[in-house]
Amino acid sequence: MISIQHTPILVTGAAGFIGHAVAHRLLARGERVIGVDIVNDYYDPALKESRLATFAGINSFAFERLDIADADKMKALVRDNNIVRVVHLAAQAGVRYSLENPFAYERSNLAGHLSVMEACRHAEGFEHLVYASSSSVYGDKPIGGAGFKEDEPANDPVSLYAATKRACELMSQSYAKLYGFPQTGLRFFTVYGPWGRPDMAYFSFTQKILRGEAIEVYGNGQMARDFTYIDDIVDGIIGALDHPPARGENRVLNIGDSHPVGLMEMIETLEKAIGREATKVMRPMQPGDVTATYADVSKLHALTGYKPKVMLAEGLEKFADWYRQYYGTSA
């Protein structure tokens, strides 16, 4: 159900980890893309600028440096470019940062999401809004014999970040019913890989191990995450984009690897990829963290054929190779 059109696809967060990868994949299949990003300093803006530099010379890509919470500019951008498909990935990420700077989440995640929806609902012939949610909406629930399912309750967030992501899902539910345009929310489970975010554990661990510094292992290592390689995530995002729900429907789907890995196993795998052993300092669980994540991706698989291909050892080797190329061995 691939739909290649003359009108461009809008990708918010195009200077971010996932948005950068999605934009490149869309361009590779012949789409036109307009990227939007404010390029803030939540983490090193130089990395974001380096991602943007990879689009240089690609005529089918245009970039707008603006704040998605600026509703008038977003509406004008969508209207003036006849946008009918949007992949909305811009947001203030990070659980721990939400404890320090909560109002950044109010603007980027709540006002930003509302601004994007308003722009979409005024667009003539609008077809599909795909937006980023998060596995954090499930709260700190124990892993049973199966992964977290989309129809399970998601009413007990343990961080403001999680609360804003759940709020975005509910806002989309109301807008889909009120204004009739199709929406898909994707609950991402721990995304990793080349060009990733420095605030993520695997990335910061790599920095510290190569510098000879100790790493802090939270939850005393008794945590697990459903690590999902960036290429697999992009497969799922574009698959969802190509299969919009019915008009008036807001569909929520998990997107993950469906194979949770313990934190200590991840560190051991990363040590092998880097070729160095880490000095570990064990710490208690941080406020806002969850013990484990585990995606049931059967709905996304049934819809698109989504099936993650890259296992953690291969993915971390690819990341380590990229890291050395980008930063050097001691960065």
XYZ file of N, CA and C in Angstrom, residues 58-318:
783
model
N 20.734 16.989 -1.349
C 19.549 16.194 -1.710
C 18.421 17.168 -2.035
N 18.099 17.323 -3.304
C 17.140 18.338 -3.737
C 15.720 18.062 -3.278
N 15.419 16.803 -2.990
C 14.064 16.442 -2.571
C 13.851 16.622 -1.073
N 14.862 17.196 -0.394
C 14.744 17.471 1.043
C 14.835 18.969 1.297
N 13.918 19.482 2.098
C 13.962 20.878 2.543
C 13.864 20.890 4.057
N 14.489 21.892 4.676
C 14.512 21.940 6.138
C 14.015 23.279 6.645
N 13.158 23.222 7.668
C 12.646 24.424 8.327
C 13.035 24.368 9.806
N 13.798 25.366 10.247
C 14.218 25.432 11.646
C 13.160 26.216 12.415
N 12.243 25.502 13.042
C 11.190 26.189 13.794
C 10.685 25.326 14.935
N 9.999 25.978 15.863
C 9.428 25.354 17.046
C 8.058 24.800 16.683
N 7.877 23.498 16.847
C 6.588 22.897 16.479
C 5.432 23.455 17.307
N 5.730 24.038 18.474
C 4.669 24.620 19.304
C 4.196 25.967 18.785
N 4.853 26.498 17.759
C 4.401 27.731 17.105
C 3.290 27.354 16.126
N 2.056 27.402 16.615
C 0.922 26.877 15.856
C 0.716 27.592 14.525
N 0.897 28.889 14.500
C 0.678 29.638 13.253
C 1.679 29.228 12.182
N 2.941 29.078 12.562
C 3.957 28.691 11.580
C 3.764 27.254 11.102
N 3.377 26.375 12.006
C 3.132 24.997 11.601
C 1.950 24.904 10.644
N 0.893 25.627 10.954
C -0.284 25.612 10.082
C 0.061 26.153 8.694
N 0.843 27.226 8.649
C 1.236 27.810 7.364
C 2.131 26.854 6.586
N 3.029 26.177 7.265
C 3.937 25.249 6.602
C 3.170 24.097 5.956
N 2.222 23.542 6.688
C 1.407 22.435 6.158
C 0.543 22.919 5.006
N -0.086 24.070 5.181
C -0.973 24.614 4.138
C -0.202 24.973 2.867
N 0.900 25.683 3.008
C 1.623 26.203 1.846
C 2.300 25.117 1.030
N 2.534 23.952 1.654
C 3.195 22.853 0.946
C 2.253 21.695 0.630
N 0.950 21.928 0.834
C -0.067 20.906 0.518
C 0.232 19.567 1.190
N 0.673 19.633 2.443
C 1.023 18.419 3.186
C -0.234 17.603 3.484
N -0.180 16.300 3.195
C -1.292 15.413 3.553
C -0.828 14.219 4.396
N 0.498 14.083 4.595
C 1.044 13.017 5.448
C 2.124 13.611 6.341
N 2.048 13.285 7.635
C 2.999 13.814 8.613
C 3.514 12.668 9.480
N 4.836 12.628 9.679
C 5.453 11.753 10.676
C 5.987 12.666 11.772
N 5.291 12.682 12.891
C 5.567 13.638 13.974
C 6.412 12.969 15.050
N 7.725 13.254 15.018
C 8.671 12.632 15.940
C 9.324 13.632 16.882
N 9.097 14.927 16.667
C 9.681 15.945 17.535
C 9.035 15.888 18.915
N 9.870 15.934 19.939
C 9.369 15.926 21.320
C 10.535 16.179 22.258
N 10.220 16.550 23.479
C 11.241 16.582 24.517
C 11.332 15.184 25.103
N 12.459 14.534 24.876
C 12.642 13.161 25.314
C 13.312 13.128 26.681
N 13.388 11.923 27.244
C 14.136 11.714 28.474
C 13.276 11.714 29.718
N 13.377 10.632 30.493
C 12.622 10.516 31.739
C 13.252 11.378 32.836
N 14.564 11.272 33.011
C 15.213 11.952 34.139
C 15.195 13.464 33.971
N 15.328 13.939 32.738
C 15.325 15.380 32.502
C 13.969 15.991 32.861
N 12.907 15.192 32.798
C 11.580 15.709 33.134
C 11.459 16.045 34.615
N 12.356 15.500 35.438
C 12.364 15.847 36.853
C 12.978 17.229 37.077
N 13.859 17.640 36.149
C 14.586 18.902 36.291
C 13.915 20.059 35.555
N 13.310 19.776 34.416
C 12.796 20.838 33.553
C 11.417 20.469 33.019
N 10.418 20.386 33.885
C 9.103 19.887 33.461
C 8.432 20.746 32.398
N 8.677 22.049 32.408
C 7.962 22.912 31.464
C 8.440 22.724 30.030
N 9.635 22.152 29.842
C 10.080 21.821 28.482
C 9.157 20.768 27.875
N 8.600 19.894 28.712
C 7.716 18.831 28.244
C 6.328 19.386 27.949
N 5.914 20.363 28.728
C 4.634 21.018 28.469
C 4.636 21.638 27.076
N 5.721 22.345 26.736
C 5.743 23.045 25.443
C 5.958 22.086 24.274
N 7.005 21.285 24.349
C 7.337 20.429 23.207
C 6.317 19.316 22.999
N 5.927 18.650 24.086
C 5.106 17.457 23.945
C 3.614 17.752 23.904
N 3.141 18.661 24.736
C 1.709 18.946 24.767
C 1.326 20.039 23.767
N 1.903 21.240 23.929
C 1.596 22.311 22.974
C 2.075 21.941 21.574
N 3.233 21.267 21.475
C 3.747 20.862 20.171
C 2.835 19.881 19.468
N 2.350 18.882 20.194
C 1.452 17.891 19.591
C 0.132 18.536 19.163
N -0.390 19.412 20.001
C -1.629 20.102 19.654
C -1.434 20.961 18.406
N -0.309 21.638 18.313
C -0.009 22.473 17.157
C 0.034 21.647 15.874
N 0.681 20.490 15.938
C 0.763 19.618 14.765
C -0.631 19.121 14.368
N -1.426 18.702 15.342
C -2.782 18.232 15.026
C -3.642 19.334 14.428
N -3.521 20.544 14.954
C -4.287 21.662 14.414
C -3.915 21.924 12.958
N -2.619 21.863 12.660
C -2.174 22.056 11.277
C -2.745 20.964 10.372
N -2.754 19.730 10.859
C -3.255 18.616 10.057
C -4.764 18.710 9.822
N -5.494 19.089 10.835
C -6.953 19.075 10.705
C -7.464 20.182 9.789
N -6.644 21.213 9.552
C -7.020 22.264 8.615
C -6.508 22.000 7.202
N -5.725 20.932 7.022
C -5.147 20.634 5.713
C -6.179 19.937 4.825
N -6.315 20.422 3.627
C -7.280 19.843 2.682
C -6.827 18.454 2.242
N -7.737 17.478 2.344
C -7.443 16.122 1.902
C -6.414 15.393 2.751
N -6.320 15.764 4.026
C -5.279 15.167 4.864
C -5.496 13.660 5.001
N -4.379 12.893 4.925
C -4.467 11.436 4.840
C -4.048 10.695 6.114
N -2.937 11.120 6.762
C -2.454 10.300 7.878
C -1.425 11.071 8.696
N -1.637 11.074 10.013
C -0.657 11.574 10.978
C -0.141 10.389 11.780
N 1.164 10.132 11.658
C 1.835 9.130 12.485
C 2.646 9.887 13.529
N 2.479 9.559 14.811
C 3.165 10.313 15.855
C 3.829 9.374 16.861
N 4.853 9.905 17.524
C 5.628 9.116 18.481
C 4.979 9.129 19.856
N 4.697 7.933 20.363
C 4.373 7.774 21.773
C 5.543 7.028 22.406
N 5.324 6.338 23.498
C 6.442 5.717 24.214
C 5.982 4.524 25.027
N 6.868 3.556 25.167
C 6.584 2.416 26.040
C 6.435 2.842 27.490
N 6.911 4.036 27.830
C 6.823 4.495 29.219
C 5.379 4.688 29.674
N 4.431 4.767 28.737
C 3.027 4.943 29.134
C 2.503 3.740 29.926
N 3.161 2.579 29.802
C 2.705 1.388 30.521
C 3.024 1.453 32.006
N 3.868 2.386 32.423
C 4.249 2.470 33.819
C 5.225 1.373 34.195
N 5.399 1.155 35.484
C 6.355 0.159 35.963
C 5.624 -1.149 36.208
N 5.316 -1.851 35.124
C 4.573 -3.108 35.251
C 5.525 -4.290 35.116
N 5.250 -5.374 35.819
C 6.135 -6.539 35.746
C 5.997 -7.262 34.408
N 7.084 -7.879 33.979
C 7.045 -8.711 32.777
C 6.447 -10.065 33.147
N 5.417 -10.440 32.415
C 4.862 -11.771 32.576
C 5.414 -12.678 31.484
N 4.594 -13.608 31.024
C 5.041 -14.528 29.983
C 4.945 -13.947 28.597
N 4.353 -12.763 28.458
C 4.176 -12.155 27.142
C 4.457 -10.663 27.243
N 4.548 -10.024 26.086
C 4.855 -8.604 26.051
C 3.669 -7.739 26.417
N 3.948 -6.456 26.600
C 2.900 -5.485 26.915
C 2.006 -5.313 25.694
N 0.697 -5.354 25.913
C -0.273 -5.229 24.822
C -0.922 -3.849 24.838
N -1.276 -3.370 23.645
C -1.801 -2.017 23.508
C -3.122 -1.802 24.237
N -3.889 -2.860 24.444
C -5.190 -2.691 25.097
C -5.110 -2.813 26.627
N -3.884 -2.959 27.170
C -3.722 -2.965 28.616
C -3.865 -1.542 29.154
N -4.274 -1.398 30.406
C -4.392 -0.047 30.981
C -3.062 0.700 30.947
N -3.133 1.986 30.676
C -1.932 2.836 30.671
C -2.265 4.108 31.445
N -2.639 3.899 32.702
C -3.154 5.005 33.519
C -2.313 5.286 34.759
N -1.080 4.765 34.798
C -0.266 4.936 35.990
C 1.168 5.317 35.609
N 1.349 6.470 34.949
C 2.703 6.873 34.546
C 3.562 7.182 35.756
N 4.849 6.848 35.680
C 5.749 7.106 36.809
C 6.704 8.262 36.513
N 6.496 8.955 35.392
C 7.293 10.147 35.081
C 6.403 11.135 34.341
N 6.771 12.408 34.408
C 6.040 13.421 33.648
C 6.160 13.159 32.153
N 7.337 12.714 31.716
C 7.506 12.367 30.298
C 6.447 11.364 29.861
N 6.282 10.294 30.636
C 5.284 9.276 30.305
C 3.878 9.868 30.304
N 3.605 10.738 31.269
C 2.280 11.359 31.343
C 1.993 12.207 30.110
N 3.004 12.943 29.623
C 2.767 13.761 28.426
C 2.542 12.884 27.202
N 3.234 11.761 27.102
C 3.044 10.883 25.957
C 1.658 10.234 25.973
N 1.206 9.851 27.151
C -0.161 9.301 27.256
C -1.176 10.390 26.944
N -0.908 11.612 27.389
C -1.803 12.726 27.076
C -1.899 12.954 25.574
N -0.781 12.835 24.878
C -0.798 12.997 23.416
C -1.697 11.950 22.758
N -1.641 10.713 23.255
C -2.525 9.673 22.705
C -3.989 10.051 22.896
N -4.325 10.563 24.071
C -5.713 10.937 24.351
C -6.139 12.158 23.540
N -5.225 13.109 23.358
C -5.516 14.263 22.503
C -5.791 13.808 21.070
N -4.993 12.883 20.589
C -5.196 12.365 19.239
C -6.517 11.614 19.120
N -6.869 10.895 20.176
C -8.156 10.186 20.166
C -9.302 11.165 19.981
N -9.252 12.283 20.691
C -10.338 13.261 20.591
C -10.336 13.936 19.223
N -9.157 14.268 18.700
C -9.078 14.950 17.400
C -9.505 14.027 16.257
N -9.149 12.757 16.357
C -9.569 11.823 15.317
C -11.089 11.754 15.245
N -11.731 11.711 16.394
C -13.199 11.622 16.414
C -13.849 12.943 16.021
N -13.279 14.054 16.490
C -13.882 15.355 16.202
C -13.751 15.751 14.740
N -12.561 15.487 14.165
C -12.268 16.050 12.843
C -12.042 15.004 11.762
N -12.047 13.724 12.151
C -12.119 12.677 11.154
C -10.841 12.303 10.437
N -9.681 12.856 10.855
C -8.479 12.458 10.101
C -7.753 11.304 10.803
N -7.229 10.364 10.005
C -6.615 9.153 10.566
C -5.305 9.453 11.281
N -5.098 8.776 12.419
C -3.870 8.944 13.182
C -3.373 7.596 13.693
N -2.053 7.479 13.788
C -1.423 6.295 14.367
C -0.371 6.731 15.365
N -0.527 6.302 16.618
C 0.486 6.544 17.637
C 1.356 5.310 17.804
N 2.665 5.495 17.786
C 3.600 4.379 17.906
C 4.309 4.443 19.259
N 4.136 3.400 20.045
C 4.773 3.318 21.355
C 6.161 2.709 21.192
N 7.178 3.574 21.148
C 8.554 3.131 20.921
C 9.128 2.462 22.156
N 9.859 1.372 21.917
C 10.592 0.671 22.966
C 12.086 0.834 22.701
N 12.804 1.426 23.648
C 14.253 1.678 23.655
C 14.952 1.511 22.301
N 15.050 2.614 21.573
C 15.658 2.622 20.248
C 17.152 2.933 20.372
N 17.981 2.197 19.629
C 19.430 2.401 19.701
C 20.034 2.245 18.312
N 21.297 2.677 18.182
C 22.004 2.485 16.928
C 22.831 3.694 16.549
N 23.509 3.653 15.379
C 24.303 4.782 14.897
C 23.489 6.068 14.841
N 24.145 7.193 15.126
C 23.528 8.519 15.176
C 22.566 8.667 16.353
N 22.688 7.795 17.365
C 21.749 7.790 18.478
C 21.883 8.971 19.423
N 21.103 8.920 20.519
C 21.049 10.020 21.485
C 22.068 9.816 22.600
N 22.895 10.836 22.878
C 23.921 10.704 23.918
C 23.378 10.494 25.326
N 22.105 10.799 25.567
C 21.550 10.612 26.908
C 21.109 9.177 27.157
N 21.143 8.333 26.134
C 20.756 6.936 26.304
C 21.900 6.149 26.933
N 21.570 5.115 27.703
C 22.575 4.393 28.491
C 23.674 3.800 27.616
N 23.316 3.110 26.533
C 24.336 2.454 25.710
C 25.328 3.472 25.153
N 24.847 4.689 24.842
C 25.681 5.741 24.262
C 26.621 6.314 25.330
N 26.066 6.687 26.481
C 26.899 7.261 27.541
C 27.863 6.224 28.102
N 27.455 4.955 28.162
C 28.366 3.900 28.602
C 29.565 3.807 27.656
N 29.302 3.866 26.355
C 30.381 3.793 25.370
C 31.374 4.931 25.565
N 30.850 6.149 25.755
C 31.733 7.299 26.003
C 32.638 7.061 27.202
N 32.042 6.624 28.297
C 32.799 6.468 29.537
C 33.786 5.304 29.464
N 33.386 4.204 28.863
C 34.290 3.059 28.758
C 35.522 3.432 27.934
N 35.319 4.137 26.841
C 36.452 4.527 25.993
C 37.337 5.580 26.657
N 36.758 6.351 27.581
C 37.555 7.337 28.321
C 38.218 6.739 29.560
N 37.907 5.486 29.846
C 38.453 4.853 31.036
C 37.736 5.250 32.306
N 36.508 5.763 32.186
C 35.730 6.184 33.345
C 34.757 5.091 33.760
N 34.387 5.092 35.037
C 33.407 4.127 35.535
C 32.014 4.475 35.029
N 31.193 3.444 34.832
C 29.796 3.663 34.458
C 28.902 3.418 35.671
N 27.834 4.190 35.772
C 26.865 4.015 36.851
C 25.731 3.128 36.351
N 25.510 2.030 37.053
C 24.508 1.046 36.656
C 23.329 1.166 37.616
N 22.231 1.743 37.116
C 21.087 2.003 37.983
C 20.218 0.758 38.163
N 19.409 0.806 39.219
C 18.583 -0.351 39.546
C 19.419 -1.544 39.928
N 20.699 -1.287 40.318
C 21.641 -2.361 40.647
C 21.732 -3.412 39.544
N 21.472 -2.953 38.305
C 21.566 -3.840 37.150
C 20.364 -4.736 36.950
N 19.378 -4.646 37.838
C 18.222 -5.547 37.780
C 17.090 -4.944 36.932
N 17.439 -4.495 35.745
C 16.446 -3.929 34.835
C 16.585 -4.601 33.474
N 15.547 -4.482 32.668
C 15.574 -5.058 31.318
C 14.892 -4.095 30.358
N 15.387 -4.076 29.127
C 14.812 -3.204 28.108
C 14.652 -3.967 26.799
N 13.640 -3.572 26.047
C 13.368 -4.164 24.740
C 14.127 -3.340 23.692
N 15.443 -3.533 23.618
C 16.290 -2.748 22.726
C 15.926 -3.011 21.269
N 15.688 -1.925 20.520
C 15.234 -2.050 19.131
C 16.134 -1.222 18.227
N 16.719 -1.884 17.237
C 17.681 -1.221 16.352
C 16.979 -0.218 15.442
N 17.661 0.876 15.158
C 17.055 1.985 14.427
C 16.481 1.567 13.073
N 17.160 0.710 12.322
C 16.639 0.317 11.003
C 15.313 -0.429 11.135
N 15.190 -1.253 12.181
C 13.929 -1.971 12.406
C 12.814 -0.993 12.783
N 13.145 0.001 13.593
C 12.161 1.017 13.962
C 11.662 1.759 12.727
N 12.573 2.122 11.838
C 12.182 2.838 10.618
C 11.277 1.966 9.759
N 11.577 0.668 9.674
C 10.685 -0.248 8.946
C 9.260 -0.134 9.468
N 9.130 -0.143 10.793
C 7.803 -0.111 11.397
C 7.097 1.217 11.200
N 7.834 2.313 11.315
C 7.234 3.640 11.148
C 6.679 3.805 9.737
N 7.492 3.469 8.749
C 7.055 3.666 7.367
C 5.980 2.653 6.990
N 6.071 1.459 7.539
C 4.992 0.499 7.319
C 3.666 1.015 7.854
N 3.694 1.603 9.048
C 2.478 2.182 9.617
C 1.982 3.356 8.784
N 2.907 4.211 8.339
C 2.525 5.360 7.512
C 1.801 4.914 6.251
N 2.250 3.825 5.658
C 1.677 3.331 4.409
C 0.349 2.595 4.597
N -0.041 2.367 5.840
C -1.297 1.659 6.131
C -2.145 2.482 7.100
N -2.708 3.589 6.646
C -3.496 4.431 7.554
C -4.761 3.722 8.028
N -5.217 4.061 9.223
C -6.493 3.510 9.695
C -7.660 4.217 9.005
N -8.852 3.812 9.366
C -10.038 4.453 8.807
C -10.135 5.897 9.281
N -10.850 6.715 8.538
C -11.052 8.101 8.932
C -11.744 8.140 10.293
N -11.270 9.028 11.143
C -11.851 9.139 12.472
C -11.280 8.187 13.486
N -10.247 7.423 13.099
C -9.663 6.448 14.021
C -8.271 6.891 14.457
N -8.008 6.761 15.749
C -6.663 6.928 16.299
C -6.199 5.563 16.776
N -5.274 4.997 16.045
C -4.784 3.648 16.317
C -3.464 3.749 17.074
N -3.293 2.955 18.148
C -2.054 2.947 18.921
C -1.395 1.579 18.773
N -0.099 1.578 18.415
C 0.626 0.338 18.148
C 1.971 0.333 18.866
N 2.328 -0.822 19.402
C 3.681 -1.008 19.918
C 4.664 -1.161 18.769
N 5.886 -0.646 18.963
C 6.952 -0.873 17.999
C 8.233 -1.117 18.779
N 8.674 -2.365 18.788
C 9.843 -2.761 19.563
C 10.441 -4.026 18.996
N 11.375 -4.612 19.740
C 12.063 -5.815 19.277
C 11.378 -7.084 19.752
N 10.644 -6.983 20.849
C 9.923 -8.110 21.439
C 10.851 -9.162 22.038
N 12.086 -8.736 22.393
C 13.044 -9.620 23.067
C 13.783 -8.815 24.139
N 13.181 -8.630 25.321
C 13.850 -7.822 26.347
C 15.180 -8.426 26.770
N 16.129 -7.523 27.032
C 17.483 -7.925 27.423
C 17.809 -7.260 28.755
N 18.366 -8.024 29.684
C 18.758 -7.484 30.974
C 19.872 -6.446 30.833
N 19.893 -5.478 31.732
C 20.877 -4.401 31.661
C 22.305 -4.944 31.731
N 22.561 -5.896 32.602
C 23.919 -6.437 32.716
C 24.318 -7.188 31.445
N 23.373 -7.861 30.817
C 23.667 -8.541 29.549
C 23.962 -7.518 28.450
N 23.217 -6.416 28.449
C 23.487 -5.361 27.466
C 24.898 -4.812 27.654
N 25.298 -4.565 28.915
C 26.640 -4.034 29.185
C 27.709 -5.024 28.726
N 27.498 -6.295 28.990
C 28.464 -7.314 28.556
C 28.570 -7.345 27.030
N 27.439 -7.234 26.351
C 27.439 -7.225 24.888
C 28.143 -5.983 24.354
N 27.921 -4.851 25.020
C 28.572 -3.605 24.616
C 30.081 -3.694 24.844
N 30.504 -4.287 25.949
C 31.936 -4.454 26.216
C 32.605 -5.248 25.101
N 31.930 -6.283 24.634
C 32.487 -7.095 23.539
C 32.570 -6.276 22.252
N 31.547 -5.464 21.993
C 31.527 -4.648 20.770
C 32.638 -3.612 20.787
N 32.919 -3.060 21.979
C 33.938 -2.020 22.108
C 35.333 -2.633 22.244
N 35.383 -3.828 22.844
C 36.672 -4.466 23.085
C 37.309 -4.038 24.383
N 36.524 -3.499 25.306
C 37.027 -3.081 26.614
C 36.004 -3.433 27.690
N 36.513 -3.685 28.898
C 35.621 -3.985 30.019
C 35.318 -2.701 30.787
N 34.104 -2.586 31.267
C 33.688 -1.402 32.010
C 33.927 -1.569 33.505
N 34.316 -0.483 34.150
C 34.301 -0.423 35.611
C 32.905 0.024 36.025
N 32.235 -0.776 36.845
C 30.826 -0.552 37.129
C 30.622 -0.092 38.573
N 29.801 0.921 38.731
C 29.374 1.392 40.051
C 27.868 1.186 40.134
N 27.432 0.347 41.047
C 26.017 0.009 41.152
C 25.266 1.096 41.918
N 24.125 1.490 41.377
C 23.287 2.529 41.975
C 21.848 2.033 42.102
N 21.068 2.607 43.032
C 19.647 2.235 43.137
C 18.838 2.799 41.965
N 17.628 2.333 41.858
C 16.726 2.812 40.804
C 16.520 4.310 40.939
N 16.509 5.006 39.802
C 16.268 6.440 39.762
C 14.761 6.729 39.721
N 14.333 7.843 40.317
C 12.916 8.219 40.202
C 12.500 8.338 38.729
N 11.325 7.801 38.410
C 10.807 7.885 37.055
C 11.167 6.703 36.179
N 12.183 5.907 36.587
C 12.578 4.750 35.789
C 11.576 3.608 35.965
N 11.547 2.716 34.979
C 10.746 1.505 35.097
C 11.681 0.302 35.094
N 11.203 -0.787 35.676
C 12.048 -1.968 35.826
C 12.311 -2.652 34.495
N 11.277 -2.764 33.669
C 11.424 -3.529 32.435
C 10.439 -3.051 31.373
N 10.805 -3.294 30.115
C 9.884 -3.076 28.991
C 9.926 -4.287 28.072
N 8.788 -4.576 27.460
C 8.668 -5.786 26.631
C 7.483 -5.584 25.690
N 7.752 -5.459 24.408
C 6.708 -5.134 23.433
C 6.067 -6.382 22.838
N 4.758 -6.416 22.870
C 4.008 -7.333 22.019
C 3.740 -6.581 20.714
N 4.329 -7.026 19.612
C 4.225 -6.296 18.337
C 3.317 -7.017 17.343
N 2.443 -7.878 17.845
C 1.610 -8.677 16.940
C 0.682 -7.816 16.093
N 0.185 -6.693 16.634
C -0.708 -5.837 15.850
C 0.038 -5.166 14.694
N 1.214 -4.655 14.973
C 1.995 -4.025 13.911
C 2.428 -5.060 12.876
N 2.772 -6.257 13.327
C 3.149 -7.324 12.399
C 1.978 -7.689 11.483
N 0.786 -7.828 12.055
C -0.387 -8.185 11.250
C -0.704 -7.099 10.224
N -0.472 -5.858 10.595
C -0.785 -4.739 9.706
C 0.236 -4.586 8.590
N 1.523 -4.718 8.920
C 2.581 -4.340 7.975
C 3.583 -5.452 7.665
N 3.531 -6.555 8.399
C 4.566 -7.580 8.263
C 5.815 -7.259 9.061
N 5.719 -6.271 9.946
C 6.876 -5.830 10.741
C 7.505 -6.990 11.496
N 8.828 -7.132 11.329
C 9.565 -8.169 12.034
C 11.000 -7.705 12.218
N 11.402 -7.363 13.448
C 12.767 -6.898 13.682
C 13.796 -7.924 13.213
N 14.885 -7.417 12.626
C 15.891 -8.299 12.030
C 17.239 -8.227 12.741
N 17.535 -7.102 13.396
C 18.886 -6.879 13.938
C 18.908 -7.211 15.428
N 19.682 -8.223 15.783
C 19.821 -8.594 17.191
C 20.810 -7.655 17.890
N 20.790 -7.655 19.215
C 21.529 -6.667 19.989
C 23.033 -6.699 19.708
N 23.649 -7.881 19.623
C 25.099 -7.953 19.404
C 25.484 -7.273 18.088
N 24.740 -7.550 17.036
C 25.025 -6.928 15.744
C 24.776 -5.428 15.793
N 23.677 -5.034 16.431
C 23.338 -3.627 16.495
C 24.357 -2.812 17.277
N 24.837 -3.353 18.398
C 25.831 -2.633 19.185
C 27.184 -2.583 18.478
N 27.509 -3.603 17.706
C 28.735 -3.545 16.899
C 28.638 -2.427 15.863
N 27.487 -2.304 15.232
C 27.291 -1.227 14.251
C 27.385 0.137 14.936
